[in-house]
Coordinates of C-alpha atoms in Angstrom, one line a residue:
M226 CA -36.8 15.5 -9.3
G227 CA -35.1 15.6 -12.7
Q228 CA -32.1 17.5 -13.7
S229 CA -32.1 20.7 -15.9
R230 CA -30.0 23.2 -17.8
P231 CA -27.6 26.0 -15.4
S232 CA -29.6 28.2 -13.6
P233 CA -28.2 32.4 -12.7
F234 CA -27.1 32.1 -9.1
E235 CA -26.2 35.0 -7.3
P236 CA -25.1 34.7 -3.8
G237 CA -26.4 37.3 -1.1
P238 CA -24.4 39.6 0.9
S239 CA -24.0 36.7 4.0
Q240 CA -23.6 33.8 1.6
T241 CA -20.2 33.1 -0.2
P242 CA -19.3 29.3 -0.8
N243 CA -16.8 29.1 1.8
R244 CA -18.9 30.4 4.7
R245 CA -22.1 27.9 3.8
A246 CA -23.0 25.6 6.5
S247 CA -22.5 21.8 6.4
G248 CA -25.3 20.2 3.9
Q249 CA -25.9 23.8 2.6
D250 CA -23.9 23.6 -0.6
E251 CA -26.3 20.5 -1.7
L252 CA -29.2 22.5 -1.0
A253 CA -28.2 25.6 -3.0
D254 CA -27.5 23.1 -6.1
F255 CA -30.9 21.6 -5.7
V256 CA -32.6 25.1 -5.7
S257 CA -30.6 26.0 -8.6
V258 CA -31.7 23.2 -10.7
I259 CA -35.5 23.6 -9.5
L260 CA -34.8 27.4 -10.6
A261 CA -33.7 26.4 -14.0
D262 CA -36.7 23.9 -14.6
T263 CA -39.2 26.7 -14.2
E264 CA -37.5 28.7 -16.4
D265 CA -37.7 25.7 -19.1
T266 CA -41.5 25.5 -17.9
W267 CA -42.3 28.9 -18.1
S268 CA -40.4 29.7 -21.2
A269 CA -42.3 27.0 -23.2
I270 CA -45.7 28.4 -21.3
F271 CA -44.8 32.1 -22.7
R272 CA -43.9 30.8 -26.2
E273 CA -47.2 29.2 -26.6
R274 CA -48.9 32.9 -25.9
G275 CA -46.3 34.3 -28.4
E276 CA -44.4 35.8 -25.5
R277 CA -40.6 35.7 -24.0
Y278 CA -40.3 34.7 -20.6
S279 CA -37.7 36.8 -18.7
D280 CA -35.9 34.9 -15.9
P281 CA -35.4 36.0 -12.6
K282 CA -32.2 36.1 -10.7
L283 CA -31.7 34.0 -7.7
V284 CA -30.1 35.2 -4.2
M285 CA -29.5 32.8 -1.7
Y286 CA -28.5 34.0 1.9
T287 CA -28.5 33.4 5.4
G288 CA -29.7 35.4 8.2
M289 CA -30.5 38.8 6.0
T290 CA -30.0 40.2 3.0
R291 CA -30.6 43.5 1.1
S292 CA -33.1 43.9 -1.9
A293 CA -34.9 46.6 -3.6
C294 CA -38.1 45.8 -2.1
G295 CA -35.8 46.5 1.5
L296 CA -34.3 44.4 4.3
G297 CA -35.1 40.5 3.8
K298 CA -34.6 38.6 7.1
A299 CA -34.7 34.9 7.9
A300 CA -38.4 35.3 9.8
M301 CA -39.7 36.1 6.4
G302 CA -39.2 32.8 4.7
P303 CA -38.4 33.3 1.0
F304 CA -39.6 35.7 -1.0
Y305 CA -39.8 37.8 -4.6
C306 CA -39.1 41.6 -5.1
P307 CA -40.7 42.8 -8.2
A308 CA -38.6 45.7 -8.3
D309 CA -35.7 43.7 -8.9
R310 CA -37.3 40.7 -10.4
K311 CA -35.3 38.4 -8.0
V312 CA -36.1 35.6 -6.0
Y313 CA -34.6 35.6 -2.6
I314 CA -34.3 32.5 -0.8
D315 CA -33.2 31.8 2.7
L316 CA -31.6 28.3 3.1
D317 CA -32.1 28.2 6.6
F318 CA -36.1 28.3 6.0
Y319 CA -36.1 24.8 4.8
R320 CA -34.8 23.6 8.2
E321 CA -37.5 25.2 9.6
L322 CA -40.3 23.8 6.9
R323 CA -38.9 20.6 7.6
D324 CA -38.5 20.6 11.7
G325 CA -40.6 23.4 12.7
L326 CA -43.6 23.0 10.0
G327 CA -43.6 19.3 9.9
A328 CA -43.0 19.7 5.9
P329 CA -40.5 17.8 4.6
G330 CA -39.2 16.6 1.1
D331 CA -37.4 17.5 -1.6
F332 CA -40.8 18.5 -3.6
A333 CA -41.7 20.5 -0.3
Q334 CA -38.8 22.6 -0.9
A335 CA -39.6 22.6 -4.8
Y336 CA -43.1 23.9 -4.2
V337 CA -41.8 26.9 -2.2
I338 CA -39.5 27.7 -5.3
A339 CA -42.1 27.6 -7.7
H340 CA -44.6 29.8 -5.5
E341 CA -41.8 32.5 -5.2
I342 CA -41.6 31.9 -9.1
G343 CA -44.9 32.1 -9.4
H344 CA -45.1 35.7 -8.0
H345 CA -42.2 36.5 -11.2
V346 CA -44.7 35.6 -13.6
Q347 CA -47.5 37.6 -12.2
N348 CA -45.4 40.4 -12.0
L349 CA -44.4 39.9 -15.9
L350 CA -48.2 39.4 -16.8
G351 CA -48.7 42.5 -15.1
I352 CA -51.1 40.8 -12.6
S353 CA -48.6 42.4 -9.5
D354 CA -49.2 46.0 -10.6
Q355 CA -53.3 45.7 -10.8
V356 CA -53.7 44.1 -7.6
D357 CA -50.9 46.8 -5.9
T358 CA -53.4 49.3 -7.9
L359 CA -56.4 48.2 -6.3
R360 CA -54.9 47.7 -3.1
Q361 CA -54.3 51.3 -2.8
R362 CA -57.8 52.1 -2.9
A363 CA -58.9 49.6 -0.9
S364 CA -59.3 48.9 3.1
Q365 CA -56.9 46.7 5.2
T366 CA -59.7 43.8 5.0
E367 CA -60.0 44.1 1.3
A368 CA -56.0 44.6 0.7
N369 CA -56.0 41.4 2.7
A370 CA -58.5 39.7 0.7
L371 CA -56.5 40.7 -2.6
S372 CA -53.2 39.7 -0.9
V373 CA -54.7 35.8 -0.3
R374 CA -56.2 35.9 -4.4
L375 CA -52.6 37.0 -5.5
E376 CA -51.2 34.3 -3.4
L377 CA -53.2 31.4 -4.3
Q378 CA -52.8 32.5 -7.7
A379 CA -49.0 32.0 -7.2
D380 CA -50.1 28.6 -5.4
C381 CA -51.8 27.7 -8.7
F382 CA -48.7 28.6 -10.9
A383 CA -46.9 26.3 -8.3
G384 CA -49.1 23.1 -9.5
L385 CA -49.1 24.4 -13.3
W386 CA -45.0 24.1 -13.5
A387 CA -45.5 20.7 -11.6
K388 CA -47.9 19.7 -14.3
R389 CA -46.3 20.6 -17.1
A390 CA -42.8 20.0 -15.8
H391 CA -43.4 16.4 -15.5
Q392 CA -45.2 16.3 -18.8
A393 CA -42.0 17.4 -20.4
R394 CA -39.1 16.0 -18.1
N395 CA -40.8 13.2 -16.0
I396 CA -40.0 14.9 -12.7
L397 CA -42.5 13.6 -10.2
E398 CA -41.3 10.4 -8.1
Q399 CA -43.8 8.7 -6.0
G400 CA -44.9 10.7 -3.0
D401 CA -44.0 14.0 -4.4
I402 CA -47.1 15.6 -4.8
E403 CA -48.1 14.5 -1.1
E404 CA -44.9 16.7 0.1
G405 CA -46.3 19.8 -1.6
L406 CA -49.8 19.4 -0.6
N407 CA -48.3 19.1 2.4
A408 CA -46.1 21.8 2.7
A409 CA -49.3 23.9 1.0
S410 CA -51.2 23.2 4.1
A411 CA -48.3 23.5 6.7
I412 CA -47.8 27.5 5.7
G413 CA -51.2 28.3 5.5
D414 CA -52.5 31.4 7.4
D415 CA -54.6 29.4 9.9
H416 CA -52.0 26.8 10.7
L417 CA -49.2 29.2 11.3
Q418 CA -51.8 31.7 13.4
R419 CA -53.0 28.6 15.7
Q420 CA -49.6 27.7 15.9
S421 CA -48.2 31.2 17.1
R422 CA -51.5 32.8 18.7
G423 CA -53.3 29.9 19.8
Y424 CA -56.2 31.3 17.3
V425 CA -57.2 32.2 14.1
R426 CA -58.4 35.7 12.7
P427 CA -59.6 35.1 9.2
D428 CA -59.7 38.6 8.3
S429 CA -55.7 38.9 8.8
F430 CA -55.1 36.3 6.3
T431 CA -52.5 37.5 3.8
H432 CA -51.6 34.0 2.2
G433 CA -54.8 31.7 2.6
S434 CA -55.8 28.9 4.8
S435 CA -54.5 25.9 4.5
A436 CA -57.5 24.4 2.4
Q437 CA -57.5 27.0 0.1
R438 CA -53.5 26.9 -0.9
V439 CA -54.0 23.2 -1.2
R440 CA -57.4 23.7 -3.3
W441 CA -55.6 25.9 -5.8
F442 CA -51.8 24.1 -6.0
K443 CA -54.0 21.0 -6.7
R444 CA -56.1 23.1 -9.6
G445 CA -52.8 24.0 -10.9
L446 CA -51.7 20.7 -10.7
Q447 CA -54.5 19.2 -12.5
E448 CA -55.3 21.6 -15.2
G449 CA -52.2 23.1 -15.8
T450 CA -53.2 26.2 -17.7
L451 CA -52.9 29.6 -17.1
A452 CA -56.9 30.4 -17.3
A453 CA -57.5 27.6 -14.6
C454 CA -55.4 30.1 -11.9
D455 CA -57.9 33.0 -12.3
T456 CA -58.4 33.3 -8.3
F457 CA -59.4 36.7 -8.8
A458 CA -62.5 35.5 -11.0
D459 CA -63.2 33.1 -8.5
E460 CA -65.4 33.8 -5.7
R461 CA -64.7 31.0 -4.0
Q462 CA -61.2 31.5 -3.7

């Protein structure tokens, strides 16, 4: 992966430099580099629209941390909180991604970060608020379906970032795309449910199936435009 300018770094309550486990300093540096690259890319995209991109803050933690959206726990994985515009990354999640979910590699990690940044972009564009309003009036099944579309759009935005960043800074190396696609597949709802329960309930999906997540990540990667990532207008999902 390519290098970029320094990024904001805000250690979480349980994450200080002298308490990090061995190997986490390197991972923390990598996460910061990827965040900075997403800032370069999305700033350029927003400028093209005549708008200004507002950078999110990054909080790295292990175990648990507090956010404006409540208590963040390791079991949740990385998450974005629209209330404080911060991306929360539990560094231990990447070990689970590699060992538990079978999705190793730098670009697998980068895809996860870019997905959370996708949620920040949705927040800035007002998409998140629109979906929240719709979910309040929807049944549980309908609300889940809206959540899936929101997550798939964040996957598409992750692909969009990868395409535009590669065009601008030549960040991709051989095998990177495969790592990203593998990660998208590994965290699909159907894969995770089958792994944990032994069966799949599509009506309970909140993030999308492996096939859906791969398809939308690839669309962003291939098209590289915001318009191509309109999951709400696409009946296929």
